[in-house]
Coordinates of C-alpha atoms and ligand atoms in Angstrom, one line a residue:
M163 CA 34.2 31.0 -16.4
S164 CA 31.5 28.1 -15.2
T165 CA 28.4 29.9 -15.2
K166 CA 26.8 28.7 -11.8
S167 CA 22.4 28.7 -11.8
T168 CA 20.6 31.5 -10.4
M169 CA 18.0 29.4 -10.0
M170 CA 17.4 29.6 -5.7
D171 CA 17.9 27.0 -3.6
F172 CA 14.6 26.4 -2.2
P173 CA 12.8 23.5 0.3
L174 CA 10.5 20.6 -0.8
T175 CA 9.7 21.0 2.3
L176 CA 6.0 20.1 4.3
P177 CA 4.2 23.3 5.3
H178 CA 4.6 24.7 1.5
M179 CA 1.7 22.1 1.1
L180 CA -0.7 23.1 4.5
E181 CA -0.2 26.5 3.6
R182 CA -1.5 25.6 0.1
I183 CA -4.0 24.0 0.4
G184 CA -5.8 26.8 2.9
L185 CA -4.9 29.9 1.0
Y186 CA -5.4 28.0 -2.4
F187 CA -8.7 25.4 -1.7
P188 CA -9.4 25.7 1.8
T189 CA -13.0 25.5 1.1
I190 CA -12.8 21.0 -0.7
D191 CA -14.5 19.1 1.0
V192 CA -13.2 16.4 3.5
V193 CA -15.1 13.8 4.1
S194 CA -14.6 11.0 6.6
R195 CA -17.3 7.8 7.5
L196 CA -17.1 7.5 11.6
P197 CA -17.1 4.1 13.2
D198 CA -20.5 5.0 14.0
K199 CA -20.8 5.1 9.4
T200 CA -21.6 8.7 10.2
L201 CA -20.1 10.7 7.8
H202 CA -17.5 13.6 8.3
R203 CA -17.6 16.5 6.9
T204 CA -14.4 19.1 6.7
N205 CA -12.9 21.4 4.7
Y206 CA -9.5 22.0 3.7
L207 CA -9.3 24.6 6.0
T208 CA -10.0 24.0 8.9
I209 CA -8.0 20.8 8.5
Q210 CA -4.7 23.9 7.9
R211 CA -6.1 25.3 11.3
R212 CA -7.0 22.2 13.6
A213 CA -3.0 20.4 12.1
K214 CA -1.4 24.2 12.5
K215 CA -2.7 24.5 16.3
L216 CA -1.4 20.3 16.3
A217 CA 2.1 21.4 15.5
S218 CA 1.6 24.4 18.5
A219 CA 0.1 22.1 20.5
L220 CA 2.7 19.1 20.4
T221 CA 5.6 21.9 20.2
Q222 CA 4.1 23.5 23.2
A223 CA 4.6 19.5 25.0
G224 CA 8.2 19.7 24.1
I225 CA 8.4 17.4 21.0
K226 CA 11.2 18.5 19.5
K227 CA 12.6 18.3 16.0
G228 CA 13.6 14.3 15.1
D229 CA 11.4 13.1 18.0
C230 CA 9.1 9.8 16.3
V231 CA 4.4 10.7 17.2
A232 CA 3.3 7.9 17.1
T233 CA -0.5 6.7 15.4
L234 CA -3.2 4.4 16.4
M235 CA -5.8 5.4 13.1
W236 CA -7.5 3.7 10.8
N237 CA -8.4 6.6 7.3
H238 CA -10.2 10.4 9.0
Y239 CA -9.7 13.8 9.4
A240 CA -7.7 13.6 12.5
H241 CA -5.3 11.1 11.0
L242 CA -4.9 13.7 7.5
E243 CA -4.5 16.2 10.8
C244 CA -1.8 14.2 12.5
Y245 CA -0.1 13.4 8.5
M246 CA 0.2 17.4 8.0
G247 CA 0.6 19.2 11.6
I248 CA 3.2 16.5 13.5
P249 CA 5.4 16.6 10.9
C250 CA 5.7 21.0 10.1
T251 CA 6.5 20.8 13.9
G252 CA 9.7 18.8 12.4
A253 CA 9.0 16.0 14.3
V254 CA 8.9 12.6 12.9
L255 CA 5.5 10.2 12.2
H256 CA 5.5 6.9 12.8
T257 CA 1.9 5.9 11.4
L258 CA 1.2 2.2 14.0
N259 CA 0.2 -0.8 11.8
L260 CA -3.2 -2.3 13.7
R261 CA -3.4 -5.2 12.3
L262 CA -0.2 -6.2 14.1
L263 CA 0.2 -8.4 17.1
P264 CA 0.3 -6.4 20.3
D265 CA 3.9 -7.8 20.6
D266 CA 5.0 -6.4 17.8
I267 CA 3.2 -3.0 17.5
S268 CA 4.8 -2.6 21.2
Y269 CA 8.6 -4.1 19.5
I270 CA 8.2 -1.5 17.0
V271 CA 6.7 2.0 19.3
N272 CA 10.0 0.8 21.7
H273 CA 13.4 0.0 18.8
A274 CA 11.3 3.8 17.4
E275 CA 11.8 4.9 20.6
D276 CA 7.9 7.0 19.8
Q277 CA 7.8 9.3 22.7
I278 CA 3.4 10.6 22.7
L279 CA 1.0 7.9 20.7
I280 CA -2.7 9.9 19.1
L281 CA -5.2 7.2 18.2
D282 CA -8.9 6.8 18.2
D283 CA -11.2 5.5 20.8
V284 CA -12.6 3.0 19.2
L285 CA -9.0 1.6 19.1
L286 CA -8.7 2.0 23.5
P287 CA -8.8 -2.0 23.1
L288 CA -5.4 -2.8 20.8
Y289 CA -4.0 0.2 22.8
E290 CA -4.1 -2.2 26.7
Q291 CA -2.8 -5.1 24.9
I292 CA 0.4 -3.3 24.5
K293 CA 0.3 -0.5 27.6
D294 CA 1.8 -2.7 29.4
K295 CA 4.9 -3.1 27.3
T296 CA 5.9 1.1 26.1
S297 CA 6.2 4.1 27.8
F298 CA 5.0 6.9 25.7
K299 CA 5.0 10.3 27.2
K300 CA 1.6 11.0 26.9
V301 CA -1.5 9.5 25.3
I302 CA -4.2 11.2 23.3
V303 CA -7.5 10.0 22.1
V304 CA -9.3 10.8 20.1
P305 CA -13.6 11.1 19.6
L306 CA -14.9 9.1 17.1
C307 CA -17.7 7.8 18.7
G308 CA -18.7 11.7 20.6
A309 CA -18.3 9.0 24.4
E310 CA -16.3 10.6 26.9
I311 CA -12.2 9.8 27.6
S312 CA -11.1 8.9 30.7
D313 CA -9.2 11.3 32.9
E314 CA -5.9 8.3 32.1
F315 CA -6.3 10.0 28.6
I316 CA -5.7 13.6 26.7
N317 CA -8.5 13.9 24.5
Y318 CA -7.9 14.7 21.3
E319 CA -10.1 18.1 21.1
D320 CA -8.9 19.2 25.0
F321 CA -5.0 18.7 23.1
L322 CA -6.3 20.7 20.0
E323 CA -7.4 23.8 22.4
T324 CA -3.9 24.3 23.6
G325 CA -2.5 25.0 20.8
S326 CA -2.8 28.2 18.3
S327 CA -3.6 28.0 14.8
E328 CA -1.1 30.9 14.1
F329 CA 1.8 28.5 14.9
E330 CA 5.5 29.8 13.4
Y331 CA 7.0 26.7 11.7
P332 CA 10.8 25.5 13.0
E333 CA 14.0 26.0 10.2
I334 CA 13.0 22.3 8.4
D335 CA 16.1 20.8 5.7
E336 CA 13.6 19.3 2.8
N337 CA 16.4 15.9 4.3
D338 CA 14.5 16.4 7.6
A339 CA 12.3 13.3 8.4
L340 CA 9.6 13.6 7.8
G341 CA 7.6 10.4 9.0
M342 CA 8.0 6.7 9.5
C343 CA 7.0 2.8 8.8
Y344 CA 8.2 -0.2 9.5
T345 CA 7.8 -3.7 6.7
S346 CA 5.1 -5.6 6.8
G347 CA 8.0 -8.3 8.1
T348 CA 7.2 -12.3 6.5
T349 CA 10.0 -12.9 7.3
G350 CA 12.1 -11.1 10.4
R351 CA 11.3 -8.3 12.3
P352 CA 9.8 -5.2 10.9
K353 CA 12.5 -2.6 9.8
G354 CA 12.1 1.1 9.9
V355 CA 11.8 3.0 6.6
V356 CA 12.3 7.4 6.8
Y357 CA 11.0 8.9 4.4
S358 CA 11.8 12.3 4.9
H359 CA 10.6 16.4 3.5
R360 CA 11.9 16.2 0.1
S361 CA 11.3 12.2 -0.3
T362 CA 7.8 13.2 0.0
V363 CA 7.0 15.9 -1.5
L364 CA 9.1 14.5 -5.4
H365 CA 6.8 11.4 -4.3
S366 CA 3.3 13.2 -3.7
M367 CA 5.0 15.2 -7.4
A368 CA 5.9 12.6 -9.2
E369 CA 2.8 10.4 -8.5
A370 CA 0.2 13.2 -9.5
L371 CA 1.5 13.3 -13.0
G372 CA 0.2 12.7 -16.0
S373 CA 1.9 8.9 -16.8
A374 CA 1.3 8.7 -13.3
L375 CA -2.4 8.5 -11.1
A376 CA -3.1 11.7 -12.8
I377 CA -4.2 13.5 -9.8
N378 CA -5.6 17.0 -10.5
Q379 CA -7.3 19.6 -8.1
C380 CA -11.1 17.8 -10.1
D381 CA -10.6 15.0 -8.4
V382 CA -12.1 12.8 -5.7
V383 CA -9.6 10.6 -3.6
T384 CA -10.6 7.4 -1.5
P385 CA -7.2 5.5 0.4
V386 CA -8.9 2.1 1.1
V387 CA -5.8 1.2 1.2
P388 CA -4.7 2.8 5.4
M389 CA -3.0 5.6 6.1
F390 CA -1.0 3.1 8.2
H391 CA 0.7 1.2 5.7
A392 CA 3.5 3.2 3.8
N393 CA 1.7 6.0 4.3
A394 CA -2.1 5.0 2.0
W395 CA 0.4 5.3 -1.1
G396 CA 0.8 8.8 -0.6
L397 CA -2.1 9.8 -1.5
P398 CA -3.2 11.7 1.0
Y399 CA -0.2 14.1 1.1
T400 CA -0.8 14.0 -3.3
A401 CA -4.4 14.8 -2.4
V402 CA -3.7 17.9 -0.6
M403 CA -1.4 18.5 -2.8
A404 CA -3.3 18.5 -5.2
G405 CA -6.1 19.7 -3.8
A406 CA -7.5 16.8 -5.0
K407 CA -10.9 16.1 -2.6
L408 CA -10.3 13.7 0.0
V409 CA -13.0 11.0 1.2
F410 CA -11.6 8.3 4.0
P411 CA -14.3 5.3 4.7
G412 CA -12.4 5.2 8.2
P413 CA -12.6 1.3 9.4
H414 CA -15.8 0.2 6.8
L415 CA -13.6 -1.1 4.1
D416 CA -16.6 -4.3 3.5
A417 CA -17.3 -3.7 -0.8
E418 CA -21.3 -2.3 -0.4
S419 CA -19.9 0.2 2.3
L420 CA -17.0 1.4 0.2
M421 CA -19.4 1.2 -3.2
D422 CA -22.0 3.6 -1.3
L423 CA -19.0 5.8 -0.2
Y424 CA -17.8 5.9 -4.2
E425 CA -21.8 6.8 -5.0
Q426 CA -22.3 9.2 -2.8
E427 CA -19.4 10.9 -2.9
Q428 CA -18.8 10.7 -6.5
V429 CA -15.1 9.5 -5.8
T430 CA -12.8 9.6 -9.7
L431 CA -9.7 7.6 -7.9
S432 CA -10.0 4.3 -5.1
A433 CA -6.7 3.0 -4.1
G434 CA -6.1 -0.7 -2.6
V435 CA -4.5 -4.4 -2.8
P436 CA -6.2 -6.1 -4.8
T437 CA -8.6 -8.7 -2.3
I438 CA -10.9 -6.0 -1.4
W439 CA -11.5 -5.5 -5.1
M440 CA -11.9 -8.9 -4.9
T441 CA -15.3 -8.2 -2.6
I442 CA -16.5 -5.6 -4.6
K443 CA -15.5 -7.6 -8.1
Q444 CA -18.4 -10.3 -6.7
A445 CA -20.3 -7.3 -5.2
L446 CA -21.0 -6.0 -8.6
E447 CA -21.4 -9.4 -10.0
A448 CA -24.2 -10.2 -7.9
E449 CA -26.4 -6.8 -8.2
P450 CA -24.9 -5.5 -11.3
T451 CA -27.2 -2.1 -11.5
R452 CA -27.5 -1.3 -7.2
W453 CA -24.4 1.6 -7.8
K454 CA -23.6 4.3 -10.3
T455 CA -20.4 5.1 -10.1
A456 CA -18.3 8.2 -11.1
P457 CA -17.4 8.0 -14.8
N458 CA -14.3 5.6 -15.9
M459 CA -13.2 5.8 -12.8
R460 CA -9.7 4.9 -11.8
M461 CA -8.4 2.5 -9.2
A462 CA -5.3 1.9 -8.6
V463 CA -4.2 -2.0 -7.5
G464 CA -0.8 -2.6 -5.7
G465 CA 0.6 -4.8 -3.3
A466 CA -0.2 -7.8 -4.9
A467 CA -0.8 -9.0 -8.0
I468 CA -3.9 -9.1 -10.1
P469 CA -5.7 -12.1 -12.8
E470 CA -6.3 -10.7 -16.1
S471 CA -10.5 -11.0 -15.1
L472 CA -10.7 -8.0 -12.3
F473 CA -9.3 -5.8 -15.9
R474 CA -11.7 -6.9 -17.3
V475 CA -14.5 -7.3 -14.7
F476 CA -14.1 -3.3 -13.6
D477 CA -13.5 -2.7 -17.1
S478 CA -17.6 -4.0 -18.0
F479 CA -18.3 -1.9 -15.0
D480 CA -16.8 1.7 -16.7
M481 CA -14.4 0.9 -13.4
K482 CA -10.4 1.5 -14.9
I483 CA -7.9 -0.9 -12.5
I484 CA -4.4 1.3 -12.6
Q485 CA -1.7 -2.2 -11.6
A486 CA 0.7 0.3 -9.5
W487 CA 3.7 -1.6 -8.0
G488 CA 6.4 -0.6 -5.4
M489 CA 6.6 -1.3 -1.2
T490 CA 6.9 0.5 2.4
E491 CA 11.1 0.8 1.1
T492 CA 10.0 2.6 -2.0
S493 CA 7.5 5.9 -0.7
P494 CA 5.9 3.3 -1.3
L495 CA 5.7 3.8 -5.8
A496 CA 7.6 2.5 -8.5
S497 CA 5.9 1.8 -11.6
I498 CA 2.6 2.0 -13.0
G499 CA 0.8 0.3 -15.0
I500 CA -0.1 2.9 -17.9
L501 CA -0.3 2.1 -21.6
K502 CA 2.2 3.9 -23.4
S503 CA 1.3 6.0 -26.5
G504 CA 0.9 3.7 -29.5
M505 CA -0.7 0.7 -27.5
S506 CA -3.6 1.6 -27.8
D507 CA -3.6 0.1 -32.0
L508 CA -3.2 -3.1 -29.9
S509 CA -6.3 -5.5 -30.1
E510 CA -8.2 -5.7 -26.4
D511 CA -6.0 -8.6 -25.0
E512 CA -2.8 -8.2 -26.1
Q513 CA -3.5 -4.2 -23.8
Y514 CA -4.6 -6.5 -21.2
K515 CA -1.4 -8.5 -21.3
I516 CA 0.4 -5.1 -21.0
R517 CA -1.7 -4.0 -17.9
V518 CA -1.6 -7.1 -15.6
K519 CA 1.7 -6.3 -15.8
Q520 CA 3.8 -4.5 -13.1
G521 CA 4.3 -0.9 -15.7
V522 CA 7.4 1.7 -15.7
P523 CA 9.3 2.8 -13.3
L524 CA 8.6 6.4 -12.6
P525 CA 10.7 8.9 -13.2
F526 CA 13.5 9.4 -11.3
V527 CA 12.9 5.8 -10.0
E528 CA 16.4 3.8 -11.6
V529 CA 15.5 -0.5 -12.3
R530 CA 17.9 -3.3 -13.3
I531 CA 17.4 -6.6 -12.4
M532 CA 20.4 -9.0 -12.0
D533 CA 20.3 -12.8 -11.1
D534 CA 21.6 -15.2 -8.3
E535 CA 25.7 -14.8 -9.9
G536 CA 24.6 -10.9 -9.8
S537 CA 24.5 -10.5 -13.2
L538 CA 23.1 -7.8 -14.8
Q539 CA 20.0 -9.7 -17.4
S540 CA 19.2 -8.1 -20.7
W541 CA 15.2 -7.2 -20.9
D542 CA 13.4 -9.2 -23.3
G543 CA 10.4 -9.5 -21.0
E544 CA 12.2 -13.6 -20.5
A545 CA 15.4 -13.7 -18.4
Q546 CA 14.3 -12.6 -14.9
G547 CA 15.8 -11.7 -12.2
E548 CA 15.2 -9.6 -8.7
I549 CA 14.8 -5.9 -9.6
Q550 CA 16.8 -3.5 -8.0
V551 CA 15.7 -0.4 -7.4
R552 CA 17.1 4.0 -7.2
G553 CA 15.8 7.3 -6.7
P554 CA 14.9 9.3 -4.6
W555 CA 12.2 8.2 -2.9
I556 CA 13.4 4.9 -2.3
T557 CA 15.5 4.0 0.6
G558 CA 18.7 3.5 1.1
A559 CA 19.6 2.1 5.1
Y560 CA 17.0 0.7 7.7
H561 CA 16.5 2.9 11.1
K562 CA 18.9 1.3 13.1
E563 CA 20.0 -1.6 11.5
G564 CA 21.8 1.2 7.8
S565 CA 21.9 -0.5 5.0
Q566 CA 24.8 -3.6 5.2
L567 CA 21.3 -5.7 5.2
D568 CA 21.5 -7.9 2.9
K569 CA 19.0 -6.0 1.5
F570 CA 21.4 -3.4 -0.8
T571 CA 23.9 -3.6 -3.0
S572 CA 27.5 -2.6 -2.5
D573 CA 26.8 0.1 -4.9
G574 CA 23.6 1.5 -3.8
W575 CA 20.9 0.4 -4.8
L576 CA 17.9 -1.5 -3.1
R577 CA 16.9 -5.3 -3.3
T578 CA 14.0 -5.9 -3.9
G579 CA 13.3 -9.4 -3.8
D580 CA 11.0 -9.3 -6.4
V581 CA 11.6 -11.2 -9.2
A582 CA 11.3 -9.9 -12.4
T583 CA 10.8 -10.0 -16.3
I584 CA 11.7 -6.5 -18.0
D585 CA 10.7 -5.8 -21.9
P586 CA 11.6 -4.5 -25.0
E587 CA 8.9 -1.9 -23.8
G588 CA 10.1 -0.7 -20.4
F589 CA 7.7 -2.3 -18.3
I590 CA 8.7 -5.1 -15.3
K591 CA 6.6 -8.0 -14.7
L592 CA 7.3 -9.6 -11.4
T593 CA 7.0 -13.6 -11.8
D594 CA 7.8 -13.9 -7.5
R595 CA 9.0 -13.4 -5.0
T596 CA 12.5 -14.9 -4.5
K597 CA 11.4 -17.3 -1.5
D598 CA 8.5 -18.1 -3.7
L599 CA 9.8 -19.1 -6.7
V600 CA 8.7 -22.7 -7.0
K601 CA 12.3 -24.3 -8.2
S602 CA 10.6 -28.1 -10.4
G603 CA 13.6 -30.4 -11.8
G604 CA 15.2 -27.2 -11.8
E605 CA 13.0 -25.2 -13.9
W606 CA 12.0 -22.0 -12.3
I607 CA 8.1 -21.8 -12.3
S608 CA 6.2 -18.6 -11.6
S609 CA 4.0 -19.4 -8.2
V610 CA 2.6 -16.3 -9.1
D611 CA 1.4 -16.4 -12.6
L612 CA -0.3 -19.8 -11.6
E613 CA -2.5 -18.0 -9.2
N614 CA -3.3 -15.4 -11.2
A615 CA -4.4 -18.0 -13.9
I616 CA -6.8 -20.2 -11.7
M617 CA -8.1 -17.0 -9.9
D618 CA -9.5 -16.7 -12.9
H619 CA -11.5 -19.1 -13.5
P620 CA -15.7 -18.1 -12.6
D621 CA -15.6 -20.1 -9.5
V622 CA -12.3 -18.9 -7.7
I623 CA -12.9 -16.4 -5.1
E624 CA -8.6 -16.7 -4.1
A625 CA -6.2 -18.7 -4.9
A626 CA -2.0 -19.0 -3.0
V627 CA 0.5 -21.6 -5.2
I628 CA 3.4 -23.0 -2.7
A629 CA 7.1 -24.8 -3.2
V630 CA 6.3 -28.3 -1.7
A631 CA 9.1 -30.4 -1.0
H632 CA 8.5 -33.4 -3.3
P633 CA 11.5 -37.2 -4.5
K634 CA 11.7 -36.8 -7.5
W635 CA 11.8 -32.9 -8.9
D636 CA 13.3 -30.9 -5.4
E637 CA 9.7 -29.0 -5.3
R638 CA 6.4 -29.1 -7.2
P639 CA 3.1 -26.5 -6.8
L640 CA 0.5 -27.3 -4.9
A641 CA -2.1 -25.3 -5.5
V642 CA -4.5 -23.6 -2.2
I643 CA -8.0 -22.1 -3.6
V644 CA -10.9 -21.0 -1.8
V645 CA -14.3 -21.4 -3.8
K646 CA -17.2 -19.8 -4.4
E647 CA -20.1 -20.8 -1.9
G648 CA -21.6 -24.2 -2.6
K649 CA -19.2 -24.5 -5.6
S650 CA -16.2 -27.2 -5.7
V651 CA -13.0 -26.5 -7.9
S652 CA -11.4 -29.9 -8.4
K653 CA -7.6 -30.8 -9.4
T654 CA -9.1 -31.5 -12.6
D655 CA -11.2 -28.5 -13.6
V656 CA -8.2 -26.9 -12.6
H657 CA -6.0 -29.1 -15.3
S658 CA -8.8 -28.5 -17.9
F659 CA -9.1 -24.7 -16.9
L660 CA -4.9 -24.2 -17.2
K661 CA -4.5 -26.2 -20.4
G662 CA -3.4 -24.4 -23.3
K663 CA -1.6 -21.1 -20.8
F664 CA 1.1 -23.2 -19.2
H665 CA 4.1 -26.2 -20.1
K666 CA 2.1 -29.7 -18.1
T667 CA 5.4 -29.5 -16.3
W668 CA 4.1 -26.1 -14.7
L669 CA 0.7 -27.0 -13.3
P670 CA -0.1 -28.0 -9.5
D671 CA 0.7 -31.4 -8.7
D672 CA -2.5 -30.4 -5.5
V673 CA -6.1 -28.3 -5.6
E674 CA -6.1 -27.8 -1.7
T675 CA -9.3 -26.0 -0.8
L676 CA -9.5 -23.3 2.1
S677 CA -12.6 -21.5 3.2
E678 CA -9.5 -18.7 3.8
I679 CA -6.3 -18.1 2.4
P680 CA -4.0 -16.9 6.0
K681 CA -3.1 -13.5 5.5
T682 CA -0.6 -10.6 6.2
S683 CA -1.7 -7.5 8.0
T684 CA -1.7 -5.7 4.5
G685 CA -3.4 -8.5 2.6
K686 CA -1.0 -10.4 1.2
F687 CA -0.9 -13.9 1.3
L688 CA 1.2 -14.7 4.1
K689 CA 3.2 -18.3 2.0
K690 CA 4.8 -18.6 5.6
E691 CA 1.9 -19.8 7.2
L692 CA 0.9 -21.9 4.3
R693 CA 4.2 -23.5 4.0
K694 CA 3.4 -25.1 8.1
I695 CA 0.1 -26.7 6.9
Y696 CA 0.9 -28.3 3.8
E697 CA 5.3 -29.1 5.4
G698 CA 5.7 -32.7 5.1
W699 CA 2.5 -32.6 2.0
I700 CA 2.2 -36.2 1.2
W701 CA 2.1 -36.4 -3.2
K702 CA -1.0 -37.8 -3.9
Ligands
AMP95 P1 5.0 -4.3 1.2 O1 6.3 -3.4 1.6 O2 4.5 -4.0 1.8 O3 4.1 -2.4 0.5 O4 4.8 -5.0 -0.4 C1 6.2 -4.9 -1.1 C2 5.8 -5.6 -1.9 O5 4.4 -5.9 -2.0 C3 6.5 -6.0 -3.1 O6 7.3 -6.6 -2.9 C4 6.0 -6.9 -3.8 O7 6.4 -8.3 -3.8 C5 4.8 -6.9 -3.5 N1 3.1 -6.1 -4.5 C6 3.8 -4.4 -4.5 N2 3.3 -4.3 -5.0 C7 2.8 -4.7 -6.2 C8 2.4 -5.7 -8.3 N3 1.7 -4.7 -8.1 N4 1.6 -6.5 -8.1 C9 2.8 -7.6 -7.8 N5 3.1 -8.0 -6.2 C10 3.3 -6.3 -5.8

């Protein structure tokens, strides 16, 4: 006899999460900082009712299963309502990146065939720039500033009133599409990644694990990472699932506004890219006793490499950085830098060496590293290769482009384009993007390692290292830095600071100071732009 499982086949879909916040966490706060800096307060019961009204109104407006509904919004309560309400109709939440150029936004809207747009009133000037190249059936405007909304648009609040909070969910299969994000596209056109209900639910459960971000009902969660970038790292969904309080920063992402918010709402977990934390670090160093944040506040940091000094400084303020690695294609959380049991016995220095690594994959995420010739590399902490991943919340294709691109292997793994080593404990350490490695005299130099080490210099705010053609060595590293106001850091300073940390052939041949390093819409160094600036660089 072949024994069969007796378990129910219960779908992993979003309506369950939306019902749950109303049933179990109705009074939990959702706080949003509005464009005028005032705080908007609501709770999960109200969010649930309004999300259901939105779902009902969208259904009455003709939105069907699989249709894309776009949002162009900052992080706040109404965006959370869209996060929950749109997928509960069976439609697809398409978050548009407001930092992209208007041409890219309209390309993405047309490629995704977005039907309806919901946007913040403060972003109407951006809509004006895409309006002629897009054709939404309806444009709904959220009145964050309380100003009149012209007749050309539908007021979000009026639109909600056309729906009912008694909305009956349609049948949704757990593999149906829930949301969509386009990659930030440092090369070529952005590509669409479509998440399913199942992938989002599983990602939320894994993110909440004690060995991941350990999110529970007592947490106060502030996603600084935008809700238009890889679902704000899944945090809105994870917080809703856990019943944790959410605090949204709106458009105010400067250090002072964020620190004020952390203190005022006693935030226990926040998340964002390193540039955000760099500015906060400066604010804290300038006024070390000004803010009292929640004890042992956690900060999930990812999206770009994090210098060790940042971990040390925040530890001294009782704010703990947890490194996370992933990408739009991986929902995005794929690995997390949490020390294993036993590692707490290591010396402080050894612990920092581990914390700067990108960590261990979450359960059900499988990784391998492969060299250019397609040979698997060993996990010895030395051999490096491209990280390839697979798992239930890793995309297996791009929207309308399938999996034929060079982004997937023939045996079904996603090629991340990140180069890494993996140590015997399974900790991933990113050394570069495949395109950013410096090849000097036949040897690979890691731009990321150099950048992190230079950014530890007390007078350096940011450092990017790029490969520049060299007549003898093929390529040599050029460091481009931004220094603190009133300071100057020369090539000799950088060399003596790096002395003993790297072999001398790794030291950058030149150091250039800029007032700002060009960045992508999601805060990564735009090395393509830097390479353009220094094309044809003459070595001194
Ligand atoms: P995105 O799809 O915009 O989220 O970008 C994903 C890319 O960001 C990855 O492929 C990495 O190159 C980079 N990245 C993400 N997390 C980290 C991290 N913790 N350290 C270094 N780079 C990271």
